[in-house]
Amino acid sequence: MPTLFDPVQAGDLHLANRIVMAPLTRNRAPDAIPTPLMAEYYSQRASAGLLITEATAISQQGQGYADVPGLYGTEQLDGWKKVTAAVHQAGGKIVVQLWHVGRVSHTDLQPGGGKPVAPSAITAKTKTVLIRDGAPVFVDTSEPRALDAGELPGIVHTYQAAARNAVETAGFDGVEIHGANGYLLDQFLKSSANQRTDDYGGSIENRARLLLEVTRAITGAIGGGRTGIRLSPVTPANDVFDADPQPLFDHVIRELATLNLAYIHIIEGATGGPRELPDRPFDYAALKAAYRAAGGKGAWMVNNGYDQALADQAVQDGADLVAFGKAYIANPDLVRRLREGAPLNTPDKATFYGGGAQGYTDYPALA
Ligand code: PHB
């Protein structure tokens, strides 16, 4: 029986262990450009089997927060090149999380001050972060406009171009498609956010169409073996809800099974919150079984609130990878600490979002 510390293959990616650094928004990329401090931060954590970057916008339209990085301009790609070089130098593997926030944005962040885009013109009851007079402020998201069907091929193409740039120019080992947490692709999936009456709304097949088109476009460009995807069947994050998530995700996972992906990354329960939601039951074991039954060979990555005991149990129950979020903020050498049963540093919430080295690159490793 493998343990967390044994190597594993995830598509084309050979990973030294099964411990993954989860994607974590840190808002330390002014003008959306990755910095040398970010290279230091990620390379400090390179002993993880896999690093997943913070969510990274594929276009300015896909931006929803101040000081989160992008992957669509030359300076952004150059910044990421330095990050991937530092991680590889330290012996790590790193994929970039491809992000389009959809309606979780603000007119101040959008091209020409326009409305954010969404499957339907329904405002998310959630906040975003802007910088005003040099200080971060939480503001309501703006009312979005519904995307015209004619705009969707352009969005698919933008994802594909970002994936190509990620591996060919920025030096990433692969990409993770952000299909979770109430952002654009999840907005299309979930019944509360998608009230379209065209081929991209209504039935399960229609609501899953954009996510699957994006995934096929990316695997066609860079190969399934370098592509992972993140899903959150029942998270309430960013005000999404689906009336019947089990058959929705059963369909999604069976279609994904045909694409030879590197991994499937599942957020169990409420992102960063309870793993079980009494009003939103979901059978994750059935989801995984459906994936395998449909021929899916990708690594199965679990996420949300894992500690060592829960992670060990998950690996025994057949998970291939376990993602750690907050623990990775505070413990650059998390793999060693878990292996040695050493105590963990406590993350400081006050420095999660924005700022500089404090609470970012200054958490101590074991001597
Ligand atoms: C956030 O910036 O708050 C954020 C980003 C990506 C997620 C979740 C939250 O998946």
mmCIF file of N, CA and C in Angstrom, residues 63-139:
data_model
loop_
_atom_site.group_PDB
_atom_site.id
_atom_site.type_symbol
_atom_site.label_atom_id
_atom_site.label_comp_id
_atom_site.label_asym_id
_atom_site.label_seq_id
_atom_site.Cartn_x
_atom_site.Cartn_y
_atom_site.Cartn_z
ATOM 1 N N GLN A 63 -9.880 38.593 -15.190
ATOM 2 C CA GLN A 63 -9.349 39.108 -13.907
ATOM 3 C C GLN A 63 -10.496 39.512 -12.991
ATOM 4 N N GLY A 64 -10.385 39.151 -11.714
ATOM 5 C CA GLY A 64 -11.453 39.514 -10.795
ATOM 6 C C GLY A 64 -10.998 40.173 -9.516
ATOM 7 N N TYR A 65 -9.683 40.252 -9.306
ATOM 8 C CA TYR A 65 -9.158 40.745 -8.033
ATOM 9 C C TYR A 65 -7.909 41.580 -8.307
ATOM 10 N N ALA A 66 -7.629 42.489 -7.411
ATOM 11 C CA ALA A 66 -6.408 43.269 -7.521
ATOM 12 C C ALA A 66 -5.180 42.396 -7.245
ATOM 13 N N ASP A 67 -4.127 42.649 -7.998
ATOM 14 C CA ASP A 67 -2.809 42.070 -7.724
ATOM 15 C C ASP A 67 -2.750 40.543 -7.796
ATOM 16 N N VAL A 68 -3.669 39.945 -8.570
ATOM 17 C CA VAL A 68 -3.495 38.522 -8.883
ATOM 18 C C VAL A 68 -2.785 38.437 -10.235
ATOM 19 N N PRO A 69 -2.007 37.385 -10.461
ATOM 20 C CA PRO A 69 -1.208 37.352 -11.686
ATOM 21 C C PRO A 69 -2.032 36.974 -12.913
ATOM 22 N N GLY A 70 -1.463 37.297 -14.066
ATOM 23 C CA GLY A 70 -2.039 36.885 -15.342
ATOM 24 C C GLY A 70 -1.034 36.069 -16.136
ATOM 25 N N LEU A 71 -1.508 35.622 -17.294
ATOM 26 C CA LEU A 71 -0.687 34.748 -18.150
ATOM 27 C C LEU A 71 -0.959 35.104 -19.604
ATOM 28 N N TYR A 72 -1.165 36.391 -19.866
ATOM 29 C CA TYR A 72 -1.563 36.769 -21.221
ATOM 30 C C TYR A 72 -0.669 37.855 -21.819
ATOM 31 N N GLY A 73 0.228 38.425 -21.048
ATOM 32 C CA GLY A 73 1.117 39.458 -21.578
ATOM 33 C C GLY A 73 2.564 39.002 -21.495
ATOM 34 N N THR A 74 3.409 39.638 -22.309
ATOM 35 C CA THR A 74 4.819 39.242 -22.360
ATOM 36 C C THR A 74 5.505 39.373 -21.007
ATOM 37 N N GLU A 75 5.221 40.480 -20.317
ATOM 38 C CA GLU A 75 5.886 40.658 -19.014
ATOM 39 C C GLU A 75 5.426 39.616 -18.003
ATOM 40 N N GLN A 76 4.148 39.238 -18.107
ATOM 41 C CA GLN A 76 3.627 38.194 -17.205
ATOM 42 C C GLN A 76 4.315 36.862 -17.488
ATOM 43 N N LEU A 77 4.432 36.526 -18.771
ATOM 44 C CA LEU A 77 5.089 35.260 -19.132
ATOM 45 C C LEU A 77 6.550 35.277 -18.708
ATOM 46 N N ASP A 78 7.217 36.419 -18.883
ATOM 47 C CA ASP A 78 8.618 36.527 -18.448
ATOM 48 C C ASP A 78 8.731 36.339 -16.939
ATOM 49 N N GLY A 79 7.792 36.927 -16.195
ATOM 50 C CA GLY A 79 7.797 36.758 -14.739
ATOM 51 C C GLY A 79 7.620 35.294 -14.354
ATOM 52 N N TRP A 80 6.686 34.629 -15.014
ATOM 53 C CA TRP A 80 6.465 33.202 -14.700
ATOM 54 C C TRP A 80 7.673 32.346 -15.067
ATOM 55 N N LYS A 81 8.378 32.727 -16.157
ATOM 56 C CA LYS A 81 9.574 31.972 -16.557
ATOM 57 C C LYS A 81 10.564 31.885 -15.405
ATOM 58 N N LYS A 82 10.700 33.000 -14.681
ATOM 59 C CA LYS A 82 11.643 33.019 -13.556
ATOM 60 C C LYS A 82 11.126 32.144 -12.418
ATOM 61 N N VAL A 83 9.802 32.092 -12.260
ATOM 62 C CA VAL A 83 9.227 31.232 -11.218
ATOM 63 C C VAL A 83 9.488 29.766 -11.548
ATOM 64 N N THR A 84 9.181 29.371 -12.775
ATOM 65 C CA THR A 84 9.331 27.948 -13.120
ATOM 66 C C THR A 84 10.811 27.545 -13.100
ATOM 67 N N ALA A 85 11.683 28.459 -13.524
ATOM 68 C CA ALA A 85 13.123 28.139 -13.499
ATOM 69 C C ALA A 85 13.589 27.903 -12.061
ATOM 70 N N ALA A 86 13.128 28.744 -11.140
ATOM 71 C CA ALA A 86 13.543 28.599 -9.732
ATOM 72 C C ALA A 86 13.015 27.288 -9.149
ATOM 73 N N VAL A 87 11.782 26.950 -9.488
ATOM 74 C CA VAL A 87 11.197 25.699 -8.969
ATOM 75 C C VAL A 87 11.939 24.499 -9.554
ATOM 76 N N HIS A 88 12.223 24.536 -10.835
ATOM 77 C CA HIS A 88 12.926 23.404 -11.450
ATOM 78 C C HIS A 88 14.349 23.273 -10.905
ATOM 79 N N GLN A 89 14.978 24.421 -10.703
ATOM 80 C CA GLN A 89 16.313 24.427 -10.103
ATOM 81 C C GLN A 89 16.305 23.741 -8.732
ATOM 82 N N ALA A 90 15.200 23.915 -8.004
ATOM 83 C CA ALA A 90 15.062 23.313 -6.674
ATOM 84 C C ALA A 90 14.508 21.889 -6.733
ATOM 85 N N GLY A 91 14.328 21.375 -7.950
ATOM 86 C CA GLY A 91 13.918 19.970 -8.099
ATOM 87 C C GLY A 91 12.418 19.744 -8.085
ATOM 88 N N GLY A 92 11.620 20.812 -8.220
ATOM 89 C CA GLY A 92 10.161 20.666 -8.135
ATOM 90 C C GLY A 92 9.469 20.613 -9.479
ATOM 91 N N LYS A 93 8.162 20.369 -9.410
ATOM 92 C CA LYS A 93 7.282 20.384 -10.593
ATOM 93 C C LYS A 93 6.176 21.391 -10.324
ATOM 94 N N ILE A 94 5.805 22.144 -11.346
ATOM 95 C CA ILE A 94 4.810 23.206 -11.138
ATOM 96 C C ILE A 94 3.874 23.327 -12.341
ATOM 97 N N VAL A 95 2.583 23.360 -12.049
ATOM 98 C CA VAL A 95 1.571 23.641 -13.082
ATOM 99 C C VAL A 95 0.895 24.960 -12.724
ATOM 100 N N VAL A 96 0.354 25.618 -13.760
ATOM 101 C CA VAL A 96 -0.311 26.904 -13.533
ATOM 102 C C VAL A 96 -1.817 26.696 -13.602
ATOM 103 N N GLN A 97 -2.512 27.337 -12.673
ATOM 104 C CA GLN A 97 -3.969 27.222 -12.675
ATOM 105 C C GLN A 97 -4.581 28.303 -13.580
ATOM 106 N N LEU A 98 -5.288 27.866 -14.608
ATOM 107 C CA LEU A 98 -5.858 28.773 -15.621
ATOM 108 C C LEU A 98 -7.239 29.231 -15.184
ATOM 109 N N TRP A 99 -7.385 30.553 -15.091
ATOM 110 C CA TRP A 99 -8.538 31.154 -14.399
ATOM 111 C C TRP A 99 -9.241 32.177 -15.258
ATOM 112 N N HIS A 100 -10.546 32.032 -15.334
ATOM 113 C CA HIS A 100 -11.420 33.106 -15.815
ATOM 114 C C HIS A 100 -12.509 33.246 -14.759
ATOM 115 N N VAL A 101 -12.589 34.420 -14.140
ATOM 116 C CA VAL A 101 -13.499 34.589 -13.001
ATOM 117 C C VAL A 101 -14.956 34.753 -13.419
ATOM 118 N N GLY A 102 -15.209 35.042 -14.717
ATOM 119 C CA GLY A 102 -16.593 35.301 -15.117
ATOM 120 C C GLY A 102 -17.172 36.484 -14.368
ATOM 121 N N ARG A 103 -18.284 36.256 -13.667
ATOM 122 C CA ARG A 103 -19.014 37.365 -13.024
ATOM 123 C C ARG A 103 -18.391 37.818 -11.711
ATOM 124 N N VAL A 104 -17.388 37.077 -11.201
ATOM 125 C CA VAL A 104 -16.780 37.455 -9.918
ATOM 126 C C VAL A 104 -15.701 38.504 -10.182
ATOM 127 N N SER A 105 -16.160 39.690 -10.569
ATOM 128 C CA SER A 105 -15.232 40.750 -10.951
ATOM 129 C C SER A 105 -15.931 42.089 -10.748
ATOM 130 N N HIS A 106 -15.228 43.114 -11.171
ATOM 131 C CA HIS A 106 -15.721 44.480 -10.960
ATOM 132 C C HIS A 106 -15.400 45.284 -12.217
ATOM 133 N N THR A 107 -16.261 46.231 -12.536
ATOM 134 C CA THR A 107 -16.030 47.041 -13.740
ATOM 135 C C THR A 107 -14.645 47.707 -13.717
ATOM 136 N N ASP A 108 -14.155 48.054 -12.527
ATOM 137 C CA ASP A 108 -12.827 48.688 -12.432
ATOM 138 C C ASP A 108 -11.709 47.799 -12.982
ATOM 139 N N LEU A 109 -11.920 46.486 -12.994
ATOM 140 C CA LEU A 109 -10.869 45.557 -13.418
ATOM 141 C C LEU A 109 -11.028 45.127 -14.877
ATOM 142 N N GLN A 110 -12.160 45.475 -15.473
ATOM 143 C CA GLN A 110 -12.484 44.954 -16.804
ATOM 144 C C GLN A 110 -11.975 45.866 -17.918
ATOM 145 N N PRO A 111 -11.730 45.289 -19.098
ATOM 146 C CA PRO A 111 -11.272 46.104 -20.226
ATOM 147 C C PRO A 111 -12.276 47.222 -20.505
ATOM 148 N N GLY A 112 -11.798 48.451 -20.581
ATOM 149 C CA GLY A 112 -12.659 49.586 -20.867
ATOM 150 C C GLY A 112 -13.706 49.860 -19.798
ATOM 151 N N GLY A 113 -13.522 49.312 -18.605
ATOM 152 C CA GLY A 113 -14.499 49.543 -17.532
ATOM 153 C C GLY A 113 -15.852 48.894 -17.801
ATOM 154 N N GLY A 114 -15.871 47.870 -18.684
ATOM 155 C CA GLY A 114 -17.133 47.201 -19.036
ATOM 156 C C GLY A 114 -17.633 46.271 -17.944
ATOM 157 N N LYS A 115 -18.807 45.692 -18.186
ATOM 158 C CA LYS A 115 -19.365 44.737 -17.217
ATOM 159 C C LYS A 115 -18.586 43.427 -17.275
ATOM 160 N N PRO A 116 -18.434 42.765 -16.149
ATOM 161 C CA PRO A 116 -17.899 41.396 -16.186
ATOM 162 C C PRO A 116 -18.853 40.495 -16.984
ATOM 163 N N VAL A 117 -18.336 39.362 -17.452
ATOM 164 C CA VAL A 117 -19.160 38.468 -18.275
ATOM 165 C C VAL A 117 -19.562 37.224 -17.488
ATOM 166 N N ALA A 118 -20.679 36.622 -17.901
ATOM 167 C CA ALA A 118 -21.246 35.485 -17.168
ATOM 168 C C ALA A 118 -22.148 34.695 -18.104
ATOM 169 N N PRO A 119 -22.531 33.482 -17.695
ATOM 170 C CA PRO A 119 -23.504 32.756 -18.521
ATOM 171 C C PRO A 119 -24.821 33.526 -18.616
ATOM 172 N N SER A 120 -25.251 34.120 -17.482
ATOM 173 C CA SER A 120 -26.504 34.865 -17.443
ATOM 174 C C SER A 120 -26.257 36.140 -16.640
ATOM 175 N N ALA A 121 -27.107 37.130 -16.840
ATOM 176 C CA ALA A 121 -26.909 38.432 -16.175
ATOM 177 C C ALA A 121 -27.436 38.379 -14.739
ATOM 178 N N ILE A 122 -26.810 37.532 -13.936
ATOM 179 C CA ILE A 122 -27.205 37.365 -12.534
ATOM 180 C C ILE A 122 -26.000 37.748 -11.683
ATOM 181 N N THR A 123 -26.153 38.732 -10.814
ATOM 182 C CA THR A 123 -25.033 39.188 -9.981
ATOM 183 C C THR A 123 -24.727 38.154 -8.897
ATOM 184 N N ALA A 124 -23.442 37.865 -8.704
ATOM 185 C CA ALA A 124 -23.038 36.966 -7.613
ATOM 186 C C ALA A 124 -23.073 37.742 -6.305
ATOM 187 N N LYS A 125 -23.682 37.154 -5.293
ATOM 188 C CA LYS A 125 -23.661 37.806 -3.978
ATOM 189 C C LYS A 125 -22.352 37.440 -3.296
ATOM 190 N N THR A 126 -21.306 38.153 -3.703
ATOM 191 C CA THR A 126 -19.980 37.889 -3.159
ATOM 192 C C THR A 126 -19.147 39.161 -3.333
ATOM 193 N N LYS A 127 -17.976 39.150 -2.738
ATOM 194 C CA LYS A 127 -17.118 40.350 -2.771
ATOM 195 C C LYS A 127 -15.883 40.087 -3.626
ATOM 196 N N THR A 128 -15.314 41.173 -4.104
ATOM 197 C CA THR A 128 -13.978 41.087 -4.675
ATOM 198 C C THR A 128 -13.115 42.160 -4.010
ATOM 199 N N VAL A 129 -11.852 42.188 -4.389
ATOM 200 C CA VAL A 129 -10.913 43.107 -3.747
ATOM 201 C C VAL A 129 -10.341 44.053 -4.793
ATOM 202 N N LEU A 130 -10.418 45.335 -4.511
ATOM 203 C CA LEU A 130 -9.782 46.351 -5.348
ATOM 204 C C LEU A 130 -8.736 47.059 -4.503
ATOM 205 N N ILE A 131 -7.831 47.777 -5.177
ATOM 206 C CA ILE A 131 -6.903 48.645 -4.442
ATOM 207 C C ILE A 131 -7.386 50.076 -4.650
ATOM 208 N N ARG A 132 -7.669 50.769 -3.564
ATOM 209 C CA ARG A 132 -8.053 52.185 -3.674
ATOM 210 C C ARG A 132 -7.174 53.003 -2.749
ATOM 211 N N ASP A 133 -6.561 54.060 -3.320
ATOM 212 C CA ASP A 133 -5.605 54.877 -2.572
ATOM 213 C C ASP A 133 -4.541 53.994 -1.923
ATOM 214 N N GLY A 134 -4.098 52.985 -2.666
ATOM 215 C CA GLY A 134 -3.004 52.144 -2.210
ATOM 216 C C GLY A 134 -3.380 51.085 -1.192
ATOM 217 N N ALA A 135 -4.655 51.014 -0.815
ATOM 218 C CA ALA A 135 -5.038 50.026 0.198
ATOM 219 C C ALA A 135 -6.128 49.102 -0.346
ATOM 220 N N PRO A 136 -6.087 47.818 0.050
ATOM 221 C CA PRO A 136 -7.111 46.889 -0.430
ATOM 222 C C PRO A 136 -8.481 47.182 0.199
ATOM 223 N N VAL A 137 -9.517 47.132 -0.621
ATOM 224 C CA VAL A 137 -10.889 47.282 -0.100
ATOM 225 C C VAL A 137 -11.769 46.181 -0.701
ATOM 226 N N PHE A 138 -12.660 45.643 0.139
ATOM 227 C CA PHE A 138 -13.621 44.649 -0.334
ATOM 228 C C PHE A 138 -14.827 45.374 -0.918
ATOM 229 N N VAL A 139 -15.230 44.986 -2.113
ATOM 230 C CA VAL A 139 -16.396 45.614 -2.745
ATOM 231 C C VAL A 139 -17.299 44.516 -3.331
#
